């Protein structure tokens, strides 16, 4: 608890109180007035004289209302501000004052006038805790462009976001140890961030409050940086933390310093050289390779996290890479849980994209090169397969590999890399013996296994066990293989564009010609909507749900309803109240004989053992096959979640609690009997995992971790999102999450909107049955399900914008997507 001498008041009064007490920053001269109280010419003249006394040619006129900057509501941006007013232009000054005054609700509200700050070197907003969770981190957003409102206006500009763990609130010292400041920022920025945090500490002490929202700026006079505090208000967190009003006694969420220190130590240990893994160091990321942030979320509950590890990232991922001719990484888990957050070991991922036939010395150089590229270009963390590694042969590979010549590789090594990729790729795409064909052939067995479990008269524990086992062996393992083949297909298709053989428009035409599960879902839903009687509607709906009912928005989330549990909520339809039928246009893709003969020659010259016709058959089979196998294995996954829910019901454990159970605890009961009942064991584990999840919820970590110290002090990575199509669209924003509407009017709310969703999870396929204008995802990569689906339909979309941008877009009313120029404009 801290105690202070000041109490929050209006914007102007807060600054007045600080002006004589604050030592770590300056307050600009100010005048606050009630315009209604200035009536005579003498009063007006006296006001102008006080403004001239600022000694500045330009002034800024802002609101200082009783209805803003309070503990219950900030009303940020609700009232007018007028900047860059010429102090000598009496008419302009008075018009600006009246404009600001008229925007406020009460005649008792004040107008705040200050000189415009000149020679701005940096401006920003600093929060003394995380504004969303109250977690103990300084969160500072700033811009060095010279603008005075780029942060508060929401314009991206040169925005940087800095986070620093608060040791003082977790048993540490008030000092700001420079040892945990990122080493890659300039010494100037390091010193300026320290000064901002020192200012925040002082203001906290003066107001007796840990929850602050402070606007600041640095001006530069020769080599001297002067820090100004422009605005102070309490950060509104009452509704986010225990529904408790903001006060000095409000306890911050617990994030033990010791837990972070242990995590930092473990990260450094994992980063050391390993005898069975190539590469001198590693990086951990939430989006590379099997991108956990996209599939299970950044902070999943234990069941979702453990399921993902069990059926993919612990073993299956490595088996598939080895099966397809890459290095053997058996027994190496790809994903680590860092206090409940899933991080991919990128060094392992890079090892697994090296052909096993490649010389080990060259392979080692490649891994170290890949790690360096990602470290220098963190914005590529969701594009490593496209922009960092060379994992397959394509028709532009010679040009791409040439970049290695400037990074210590010689021409001979490039040729050896190229030939190893060629051999590997031929083994995947061979029209008769291609590895992906064996995986596609497992679909029938997968379907058969699913039906057997559905109809089996087995105890719940046994059915859950075999759901997971069959899902791994006949589901995620072949899916991983076909997904790899689909990546090869997309890479080779794109290379046809790169060498000028087809145009970008022709590439999109080919993708549009595919007949994917998503298109079939849209067509089948249209069939339901065309029913002309209630009886026909119910019959068609039953057929639809028998086929698609297992899908859910959040495939690993037991709390997310299945389609067959919330049909109206997902699709917003019922008999008599239906959206218009969706239009899924699909036309055949065709190249004339001359071009196909030319492609034959290109393929022969590159040593690819496939004909032109067979190449396009491969493209189609791999891309459509990936969606088919994903659709089928998700049946077993969804069934497992359904059975786990039933298990909880049978034991009297709520589904919300079952979400905190580790899947291994359930699976172990298939072959082990313990003295304690399953319910007792489960409840003890659930309680422990809930406490751990409480820590996870307050955790703030960077998307990429290169060193243990990064978890204490870091910059949020700049993100390069993936824009789909070349179209433009402007529409209102609709934010969609798992807590969906239940009033059958969802389609009306979505119509023509730009929809914001957390991830590119295939469970959001129902969006493509709605008449939306476009969509934006927080997480997702260029090769994600939703990216491919949007490309097929020609629907404008932005995939993987990152947390900061996503939060900014959620607060917008209207957005314009300019996909061709790769812009998202908040209006």
Short mmCIF file of N, CA, C and O in Angstrom, two decimals, residues 671-780:
data_model
loop_
_atom_site.label_atom_id
_atom_site.label_comp_id
_atom_site.label_asym_id
_atom_site.label_seq_id
_atom_site.Cartn_x
_atom_site.Cartn_y
_atom_site.Cartn_z
N UNK A 671 -4.78 -46.91 -17.88
CA UNK A 671 -3.92 -48.04 -17.53
C UNK A 671 -3.43 -48.03 -16.09
O UNK A 671 -2.62 -48.86 -15.70
N UNK A 672 -3.91 -47.06 -15.28
CA UNK A 672 -3.45 -46.97 -13.90
C UNK A 672 -4.63 -46.74 -12.96
O UNK A 672 -5.52 -45.94 -13.27
N UNK A 673 -4.59 -47.42 -11.82
CA UNK A 673 -5.61 -47.24 -10.79
C UNK A 673 -4.91 -46.74 -9.53
O UNK A 673 -3.91 -47.31 -9.09
N UNK A 674 -5.45 -45.63 -8.96
CA UNK A 674 -4.83 -45.02 -7.79
C UNK A 674 -5.73 -45.16 -6.57
O UNK A 674 -6.93 -45.42 -6.69
N UNK A 675 -5.16 -44.95 -5.39
CA UNK A 675 -5.94 -45.12 -4.16
C UNK A 675 -7.02 -44.05 -4.03
O UNK A 675 -8.10 -44.31 -3.53
N UNK A 676 -6.71 -42.83 -4.48
CA UNK A 676 -7.70 -41.76 -4.44
C UNK A 676 -8.65 -41.87 -5.62
O UNK A 676 -8.24 -42.30 -6.71
N UNK A 677 -9.87 -41.46 -5.43
CA UNK A 677 -10.84 -41.50 -6.52
C UNK A 677 -10.44 -40.50 -7.60
O UNK A 677 -9.77 -39.50 -7.31
N UNK A 678 -10.86 -40.72 -8.84
CA UNK A 678 -10.56 -39.75 -9.91
C UNK A 678 -11.04 -38.34 -9.56
O UNK A 678 -10.34 -37.37 -9.84
N UNK A 679 -12.20 -38.25 -8.94
CA UNK A 679 -12.72 -36.92 -8.61
C UNK A 679 -11.79 -36.20 -7.65
O UNK A 679 -11.48 -35.00 -7.84
N UNK A 680 -11.30 -36.89 -6.61
CA UNK A 680 -10.39 -36.26 -5.66
C UNK A 680 -9.11 -35.82 -6.34
O UNK A 680 -8.61 -34.70 -6.12
N UNK A 681 -8.55 -36.68 -7.19
CA UNK A 681 -7.32 -36.35 -7.90
C UNK A 681 -7.55 -35.16 -8.83
O UNK A 681 -6.74 -34.23 -8.89
N UNK A 682 -8.66 -35.19 -9.54
CA UNK A 682 -8.96 -34.11 -10.48
C UNK A 682 -9.13 -32.78 -9.75
O UNK A 682 -8.59 -31.74 -10.19
N UNK A 683 -9.89 -32.77 -8.66
CA UNK A 683 -10.16 -31.52 -7.95
C UNK A 683 -8.88 -30.92 -7.39
O UNK A 683 -8.69 -29.69 -7.44
N UNK A 684 -7.99 -31.75 -6.87
CA UNK A 684 -6.71 -31.24 -6.36
C UNK A 684 -5.89 -30.61 -7.49
O UNK A 684 -5.31 -29.54 -7.33
N UNK A 685 -5.85 -31.31 -8.63
CA UNK A 685 -5.08 -30.80 -9.75
C UNK A 685 -5.71 -29.52 -10.33
O UNK A 685 -5.00 -28.57 -10.67
N UNK A 686 -7.03 -29.51 -10.43
CA UNK A 686 -7.72 -28.33 -10.96
C UNK A 686 -7.42 -27.11 -10.10
O UNK A 686 -7.14 -26.01 -10.62
N UNK A 687 -7.45 -27.28 -8.79
CA UNK A 687 -7.17 -26.15 -7.90
C UNK A 687 -5.76 -25.63 -8.11
O UNK A 687 -5.52 -24.42 -8.19
N UNK A 688 -4.80 -26.54 -8.23
CA UNK A 688 -3.41 -26.13 -8.46
C UNK A 688 -3.26 -25.41 -9.80
O UNK A 688 -2.57 -24.39 -9.90
N UNK A 689 -3.91 -25.94 -10.81
CA UNK A 689 -3.79 -25.34 -12.14
C UNK A 689 -4.52 -24.00 -12.23
O UNK A 689 -4.12 -23.13 -13.02
N UNK A 690 -5.57 -23.82 -11.46
CA UNK A 690 -6.24 -22.52 -11.43
C UNK A 690 -5.31 -21.45 -10.86
O UNK A 690 -5.27 -20.32 -11.35
N UNK A 691 -4.57 -21.82 -9.82
CA UNK A 691 -3.61 -20.87 -9.24
C UNK A 691 -2.52 -20.54 -10.24
O UNK A 691 -2.09 -19.38 -10.35
N UNK A 692 -2.07 -21.53 -10.99
CA UNK A 692 -1.06 -21.28 -12.02
C UNK A 692 -1.62 -20.41 -13.14
O UNK A 692 -0.93 -19.53 -13.66
N UNK A 693 -2.89 -20.66 -13.50
CA UNK A 693 -3.50 -19.86 -14.57
C UNK A 693 -3.68 -18.40 -14.13
O UNK A 693 -3.61 -17.49 -14.96
N UNK A 694 -3.89 -18.19 -12.84
CA UNK A 694 -3.98 -16.81 -12.34
C UNK A 694 -2.67 -16.08 -12.58
O UNK A 694 -2.66 -14.88 -12.92
N UNK A 695 -1.55 -16.79 -12.43
CA UNK A 695 -0.25 -16.19 -12.73
C UNK A 695 -0.11 -15.97 -14.24
O UNK A 695 0.35 -14.92 -14.69
N UNK A 696 -0.51 -16.97 -15.03
CA UNK A 696 -0.46 -16.84 -16.49
C UNK A 696 -1.23 -15.61 -16.95
O UNK A 696 -0.78 -14.87 -17.84
N UNK A 697 -2.37 -15.37 -16.33
CA UNK A 697 -3.23 -14.25 -16.75
C UNK A 697 -2.57 -12.91 -16.54
O UNK A 697 -2.90 -11.94 -17.22
N UNK A 698 -1.66 -12.82 -15.57
CA UNK A 698 -0.99 -11.54 -15.29
C UNK A 698 0.35 -11.42 -16.00
O UNK A 698 1.04 -10.42 -15.86
N UNK A 699 0.71 -12.46 -16.75
CA UNK A 699 2.02 -12.50 -17.40
C UNK A 699 2.01 -11.69 -18.70
O UNK A 699 1.04 -11.71 -19.45
N UNK A 700 3.07 -10.97 -18.91
CA UNK A 700 3.23 -10.23 -20.17
C UNK A 700 4.63 -10.53 -20.70
O UNK A 700 5.63 -10.15 -20.07
N UNK A 701 4.68 -11.24 -21.83
CA UNK A 701 5.95 -11.64 -22.39
C UNK A 701 6.02 -11.22 -23.86
O UNK A 701 4.99 -11.08 -24.52
N UNK A 702 7.23 -11.05 -24.38
CA UNK A 702 7.36 -10.70 -25.80
C UNK A 702 7.03 -11.88 -26.70
O UNK A 702 7.10 -13.04 -26.29
N UNK A 703 6.65 -11.59 -27.95
CA UNK A 703 6.32 -12.64 -28.91
C UNK A 703 7.54 -13.49 -29.24
O UNK A 703 7.41 -14.68 -29.54
N UNK A 704 8.72 -12.89 -29.19
CA UNK A 704 9.98 -13.62 -29.39
C UNK A 704 10.89 -13.38 -28.20
O UNK A 704 11.05 -12.24 -27.75
N UNK A 705 11.47 -14.46 -27.68
CA UNK A 705 12.40 -14.37 -26.55
C UNK A 705 13.76 -14.87 -27.01
O UNK A 705 13.90 -16.01 -27.43
N UNK A 706 14.75 -14.00 -26.95
CA UNK A 706 16.10 -14.37 -27.37
C UNK A 706 17.03 -14.62 -26.20
O UNK A 706 18.09 -15.24 -26.35
N UNK A 707 16.64 -14.14 -25.01
CA UNK A 707 17.47 -14.29 -23.83
C UNK A 707 16.57 -14.22 -22.61
O UNK A 707 15.50 -13.61 -22.64
N UNK A 708 17.01 -14.83 -21.50
CA UNK A 708 16.20 -14.83 -20.30
C UNK A 708 15.81 -13.45 -19.81
O UNK A 708 14.71 -13.23 -19.29
N UNK A 709 16.71 -12.47 -19.99
CA UNK A 709 16.43 -11.12 -19.51
C UNK A 709 15.28 -10.46 -20.28
O UNK A 709 14.69 -9.49 -19.80
N UNK A 710 14.97 -10.98 -21.46
CA UNK A 710 13.89 -10.39 -22.27
C UNK A 710 12.55 -10.40 -21.54
O UNK A 710 11.68 -9.58 -21.83
N UNK A 711 12.36 -11.33 -20.63
CA UNK A 711 11.05 -11.43 -19.99
C UNK A 711 10.82 -10.33 -18.97
O UNK A 711 9.68 -10.10 -18.54
N UNK A 712 11.87 -9.61 -18.58
CA UNK A 712 11.74 -8.53 -17.62
C UNK A 712 11.55 -7.17 -18.31
O UNK A 712 10.87 -6.30 -17.77
N UNK A 713 12.16 -6.99 -19.43
CA UNK A 713 12.18 -5.69 -20.07
C UNK A 713 12.29 -5.89 -21.57
O UNK A 713 13.27 -6.46 -22.04
N UNK A 714 11.29 -5.44 -22.31
CA UNK A 714 11.28 -5.77 -23.73
C UNK A 714 10.42 -4.80 -24.52
O UNK A 714 9.57 -4.09 -23.98
N UNK A 715 10.67 -4.80 -25.82
CA UNK A 715 9.81 -4.09 -26.77
C UNK A 715 8.90 -5.09 -27.45
O UNK A 715 9.33 -6.20 -27.79
N UNK A 716 7.65 -4.72 -27.62
CA UNK A 716 6.75 -5.57 -28.39
C UNK A 716 7.21 -5.53 -29.84
O UNK A 716 7.49 -4.45 -30.39
N UNK A 717 7.28 -6.70 -30.46
CA UNK A 717 7.80 -6.79 -31.82
C UNK A 717 6.91 -6.05 -32.80
O UNK A 717 5.67 -6.06 -32.68
N UNK A 718 7.54 -5.42 -33.75
CA UNK A 718 6.76 -4.87 -34.86
C UNK A 718 6.20 -6.04 -35.66
O UNK A 718 6.86 -7.06 -35.83
N UNK A 719 4.99 -5.90 -36.11
CA UNK A 719 4.29 -6.99 -36.79
C UNK A 719 4.07 -6.61 -38.25
O UNK A 719 3.71 -5.48 -38.57
N UNK A 720 4.31 -7.56 -39.13
CA UNK A 720 3.97 -7.38 -40.55
C UNK A 720 2.81 -8.31 -40.85
O UNK A 720 3.00 -9.50 -41.09
N UNK A 721 1.58 -7.79 -40.81
CA UNK A 721 0.42 -8.66 -41.03
C UNK A 721 0.33 -9.13 -42.47
O UNK A 721 1.01 -8.61 -43.37
N UNK A 722 -0.52 -10.11 -42.69
CA UNK A 722 -0.70 -10.71 -44.01
C UNK A 722 -2.00 -10.20 -44.63
O UNK A 722 -3.09 -10.48 -44.12
N UNK A 723 -1.89 -9.45 -45.71
CA UNK A 723 -3.06 -8.89 -46.38
C UNK A 723 -3.50 -9.84 -47.49
O UNK A 723 -2.70 -10.30 -48.30
N UNK A 724 -4.80 -10.12 -47.51
CA UNK A 724 -5.36 -11.07 -48.47
C UNK A 724 -6.20 -10.31 -49.49
O UNK A 724 -7.04 -9.48 -49.12
N UNK A 725 -6.00 -10.60 -50.75
CA UNK A 725 -6.59 -9.96 -51.93
C UNK A 725 -5.94 -8.60 -52.17
O UNK A 725 -5.10 -8.14 -51.38
N UNK A 726 -6.34 -7.96 -53.22
CA UNK A 726 -5.87 -6.61 -53.56
C UNK A 726 -7.01 -5.61 -53.45
O UNK A 726 -6.96 -4.51 -54.01
N UNK A 727 -8.04 -5.96 -52.71
CA UNK A 727 -9.26 -5.15 -52.66
C UNK A 727 -9.23 -4.10 -51.56
O UNK A 727 -8.38 -4.12 -50.67
N UNK A 728 -10.21 -3.20 -51.63
CA UNK A 728 -10.42 -2.20 -50.60
C UNK A 728 -11.85 -2.34 -50.08
O UNK A 728 -12.77 -2.66 -50.82
N UNK A 729 -12.02 -2.11 -48.79
CA UNK A 729 -13.36 -2.13 -48.21
C UNK A 729 -13.37 -1.21 -46.99
O UNK A 729 -12.39 -1.11 -46.26
N UNK A 730 -14.46 -0.50 -46.82
CA UNK A 730 -14.65 0.35 -45.64
C UNK A 730 -15.96 -0.05 -44.98
O UNK A 730 -17.00 -0.13 -45.65
N UNK A 731 -15.92 -0.33 -43.69
CA UNK A 731 -17.13 -0.79 -43.01
C UNK A 731 -16.99 -0.60 -41.51
O UNK A 731 -15.90 -0.36 -40.98
N UNK A 732 -18.13 -0.72 -40.84
CA UNK A 732 -18.13 -0.68 -39.38
C UNK A 732 -17.48 -1.96 -38.84
O UNK A 732 -17.44 -2.99 -39.50
N UNK A 733 -17.01 -1.87 -37.61
CA UNK A 733 -16.31 -2.97 -36.96
C UNK A 733 -17.28 -3.78 -36.11
O UNK A 733 -18.16 -3.23 -35.44
N UNK A 734 -17.13 -5.11 -36.16
CA UNK A 734 -17.86 -5.99 -35.25
C UNK A 734 -16.86 -6.94 -34.62
O UNK A 734 -16.16 -7.67 -35.33
N UNK A 735 -16.77 -6.91 -33.28
CA UNK A 735 -15.83 -7.75 -32.55
C UNK A 735 -16.54 -9.03 -32.14
O UNK A 735 -17.54 -9.00 -31.43
N UNK A 736 -16.02 -10.18 -32.60
CA UNK A 736 -16.64 -11.47 -32.34
C UNK A 736 -15.74 -12.30 -31.46
O UNK A 736 -14.55 -12.43 -31.72
N UNK A 737 -16.30 -12.86 -30.40
CA UNK A 737 -15.53 -13.78 -29.57
C UNK A 737 -16.37 -15.01 -29.29
O UNK A 737 -17.41 -15.23 -29.91
N UNK A 738 -15.92 -15.84 -28.35
CA UNK A 738 -16.60 -17.11 -28.10
C UNK A 738 -17.94 -16.92 -27.40
O UNK A 738 -18.78 -17.80 -27.41
N UNK A 739 -18.14 -15.79 -26.75
CA UNK A 739 -19.41 -15.54 -26.07
C UNK A 739 -20.39 -14.95 -27.08
O UNK A 739 -20.64 -13.75 -27.12
N UNK A 740 -20.92 -15.80 -27.93
CA UNK A 740 -21.71 -15.33 -29.05
C UNK A 740 -23.15 -15.06 -28.66
O UNK A 740 -23.66 -15.53 -27.65
N UNK A 741 -23.81 -14.28 -29.51
CA UNK A 741 -25.20 -13.94 -29.29
C UNK A 741 -26.08 -15.19 -29.41
O UNK A 741 -25.79 -16.12 -30.15
N UNK A 742 -27.19 -15.16 -28.69
CA UNK A 742 -28.10 -16.30 -28.68
C UNK A 742 -29.47 -15.93 -29.22
O UNK A 742 -30.45 -16.62 -28.99
N UNK A 743 -29.55 -14.80 -29.93
CA UNK A 743 -30.87 -14.32 -30.33
C UNK A 743 -31.16 -14.50 -31.82
O UNK A 743 -32.08 -13.92 -32.35
N UNK A 744 -30.35 -15.31 -32.48
CA UNK A 744 -30.57 -15.65 -33.89
C UNK A 744 -30.47 -14.45 -34.81
O UNK A 744 -31.00 -14.47 -35.91
N UNK A 745 -29.84 -13.38 -34.37
CA UNK A 745 -29.71 -12.20 -35.24
C UNK A 745 -28.25 -11.90 -35.55
O UNK A 745 -27.91 -10.81 -35.95
N UNK A 746 -27.39 -12.89 -35.35
CA UNK A 746 -25.96 -12.66 -35.58
C UNK A 746 -25.70 -12.22 -37.01
O UNK A 746 -24.89 -11.32 -37.25
N UNK A 747 -26.40 -12.83 -37.96
CA UNK A 747 -26.15 -12.49 -39.36
C UNK A 747 -26.45 -11.03 -39.63
O UNK A 747 -25.80 -10.38 -40.46
N UNK A 748 -27.45 -10.46 -38.93
CA UNK A 748 -27.78 -9.06 -39.12
C UNK A 748 -26.67 -8.16 -38.59
O UNK A 748 -26.36 -7.12 -39.16
N UNK A 749 -26.05 -8.59 -37.48
CA UNK A 749 -24.98 -7.81 -36.89
C UNK A 749 -23.69 -7.90 -37.71
O UNK A 749 -22.88 -6.98 -37.70
N UNK A 750 -23.49 -9.02 -38.40
CA UNK A 750 -22.27 -9.22 -39.18
C UNK A 750 -22.35 -8.65 -40.58
O UNK A 750 -21.32 -8.37 -41.19
N UNK A 751 -23.56 -8.48 -41.09
CA UNK A 751 -23.72 -8.13 -42.50
C UNK A 751 -22.95 -6.85 -42.84
O UNK A 751 -23.10 -5.80 -42.23
N UNK A 752 -22.08 -6.99 -43.85
CA UNK A 752 -21.29 -5.88 -44.39
C UNK A 752 -20.27 -5.31 -43.40
O UNK A 752 -19.65 -4.29 -43.67
N UNK A 753 -20.06 -5.99 -42.28
CA UNK A 753 -19.11 -5.50 -41.28
C UNK A 753 -17.71 -6.05 -41.54
O UNK A 753 -17.53 -7.08 -42.19
N UNK A 754 -16.72 -5.35 -41.00
CA UNK A 754 -15.37 -5.91 -40.89
C UNK A 754 -15.30 -6.57 -39.53
O UNK A 754 -15.40 -5.90 -38.49
N UNK A 755 -15.17 -7.89 -39.53
CA UNK A 755 -15.28 -8.67 -38.30
C UNK A 755 -13.89 -8.92 -37.72
O UNK A 755 -12.96 -9.31 -38.43
N UNK A 756 -13.76 -8.70 -36.42
CA UNK A 756 -12.50 -8.93 -35.72
C UNK A 756 -12.62 -10.21 -34.91
O UNK A 756 -13.53 -10.36 -34.10
N UNK A 757 -11.70 -11.16 -35.16
CA UNK A 757 -11.69 -12.43 -34.45
C UNK A 757 -10.29 -12.67 -33.90
O UNK A 757 -9.31 -12.16 -34.45
N UNK A 758 -10.16 -13.43 -32.81
CA UNK A 758 -8.84 -13.59 -32.18
C UNK A 758 -7.82 -14.33 -33.01
O UNK A 758 -6.64 -14.01 -32.98
N UNK A 759 -8.25 -15.35 -33.76
CA UNK A 759 -7.28 -16.17 -34.47
C UNK A 759 -7.85 -16.66 -35.80
O UNK A 759 -9.02 -16.46 -36.09
N UNK A 760 -6.97 -17.32 -36.57
CA UNK A 760 -7.38 -17.85 -37.87
C UNK A 760 -7.82 -19.31 -37.75
O UNK A 760 -7.59 -20.12 -38.63
N UNK A 761 -8.44 -19.65 -36.63
CA UNK A 761 -8.88 -21.01 -36.35
C UNK A 761 -9.97 -21.43 -37.33
O UNK A 761 -10.88 -20.65 -37.64
N UNK A 762 -9.91 -22.68 -37.83
CA UNK A 762 -10.92 -23.12 -38.81
C UNK A 762 -12.33 -23.16 -38.25
O UNK A 762 -13.29 -23.21 -39.02
N UNK A 763 -12.48 -23.13 -36.92
CA UNK A 763 -13.82 -23.10 -36.35
C UNK A 763 -14.59 -21.84 -36.69
O UNK A 763 -15.81 -21.79 -36.51
N UNK A 764 -13.91 -20.82 -37.17
CA UNK A 764 -14.57 -19.59 -37.57
C UNK A 764 -15.06 -19.65 -39.03
O UNK A 764 -15.43 -18.63 -39.60
N UNK A 765 -15.05 -20.83 -39.60
CA UNK A 765 -15.51 -20.99 -40.98
C UNK A 765 -16.93 -20.48 -41.19
O UNK A 765 -17.30 -20.09 -42.30
N UNK A 766 -17.74 -20.50 -40.15
CA UNK A 766 -19.12 -20.05 -40.31
C UNK A 766 -19.20 -18.60 -40.79
O UNK A 766 -20.20 -18.19 -41.37
N UNK A 767 -18.12 -17.83 -40.56
CA UNK A 767 -18.12 -16.44 -41.03
C UNK A 767 -18.29 -16.36 -42.55
O UNK A 767 -18.85 -15.39 -43.07
N UNK A 768 -17.80 -17.38 -43.25
CA UNK A 768 -17.86 -17.34 -44.70
C UNK A 768 -19.27 -17.64 -45.22
O UNK A 768 -19.53 -17.54 -46.41
N UNK A 769 -20.16 -18.02 -44.33
CA UNK A 769 -21.56 -18.19 -44.71
C UNK A 769 -22.35 -16.90 -44.47
O UNK A 769 -23.54 -16.84 -44.74
N UNK A 770 -21.67 -15.90 -43.90
CA UNK A 770 -22.32 -14.62 -43.61
C UNK A 770 -21.89 -13.61 -44.67
O UNK A 770 -20.85 -13.76 -45.32
N UNK A 771 -22.65 -12.57 -44.79
CA UNK A 771 -22.38 -11.54 -45.79
C UNK A 771 -21.51 -10.44 -45.19
O UNK A 771 -21.93 -9.30 -45.02
N UNK A 772 -20.25 -10.82 -44.83
CA UNK A 772 -19.36 -9.85 -44.18
C UNK A 772 -18.56 -9.08 -45.22
O UNK A 772 -18.37 -9.51 -46.35
N UNK A 773 -18.06 -7.91 -44.80
CA UNK A 773 -17.27 -7.10 -45.71
C UNK A 773 -15.81 -7.50 -45.75
O UNK A 773 -15.12 -7.31 -46.75
N UNK A 774 -15.33 -8.07 -44.64
CA UNK A 774 -13.94 -8.49 -44.53
C UNK A 774 -13.68 -8.89 -43.09
O UNK A 774 -14.59 -8.83 -42.24
N UNK A 775 -12.46 -9.28 -42.76
CA UNK A 775 -12.17 -9.62 -41.37
C UNK A 775 -10.70 -9.40 -41.05
O UNK A 775 -9.85 -9.32 -41.94
N UNK A 776 -10.43 -9.29 -39.75
CA UNK A 776 -9.08 -9.09 -39.23
C UNK A 776 -8.88 -10.08 -38.09
O UNK A 776 -9.77 -10.27 -37.26
N UNK A 777 -7.71 -10.74 -38.06
CA UNK A 777 -7.40 -11.63 -36.95
C UNK A 777 -6.21 -11.09 -36.16
O UNK A 777 -5.32 -10.46 -36.72
N UNK A 778 -6.23 -11.38 -34.85
CA UNK A 778 -5.10 -10.99 -34.00
C UNK A 778 -3.89 -11.86 -34.32
O UNK A 778 -2.79 -11.36 -34.50
N UNK A 779 -4.13 -13.18 -34.38
CA UNK A 779 -3.05 -14.13 -34.66
C UNK A 779 -3.34 -14.86 -35.96
O UNK A 779 -4.49 -15.01 -36.37
N UNK A 780 -2.29 -15.38 -36.57
CA UNK A 780 -2.44 -16.14 -37.80
C UNK A 780 -1.33 -15.82 -38.77
O UNK A 780 -0.75 -14.72 -38.73
#
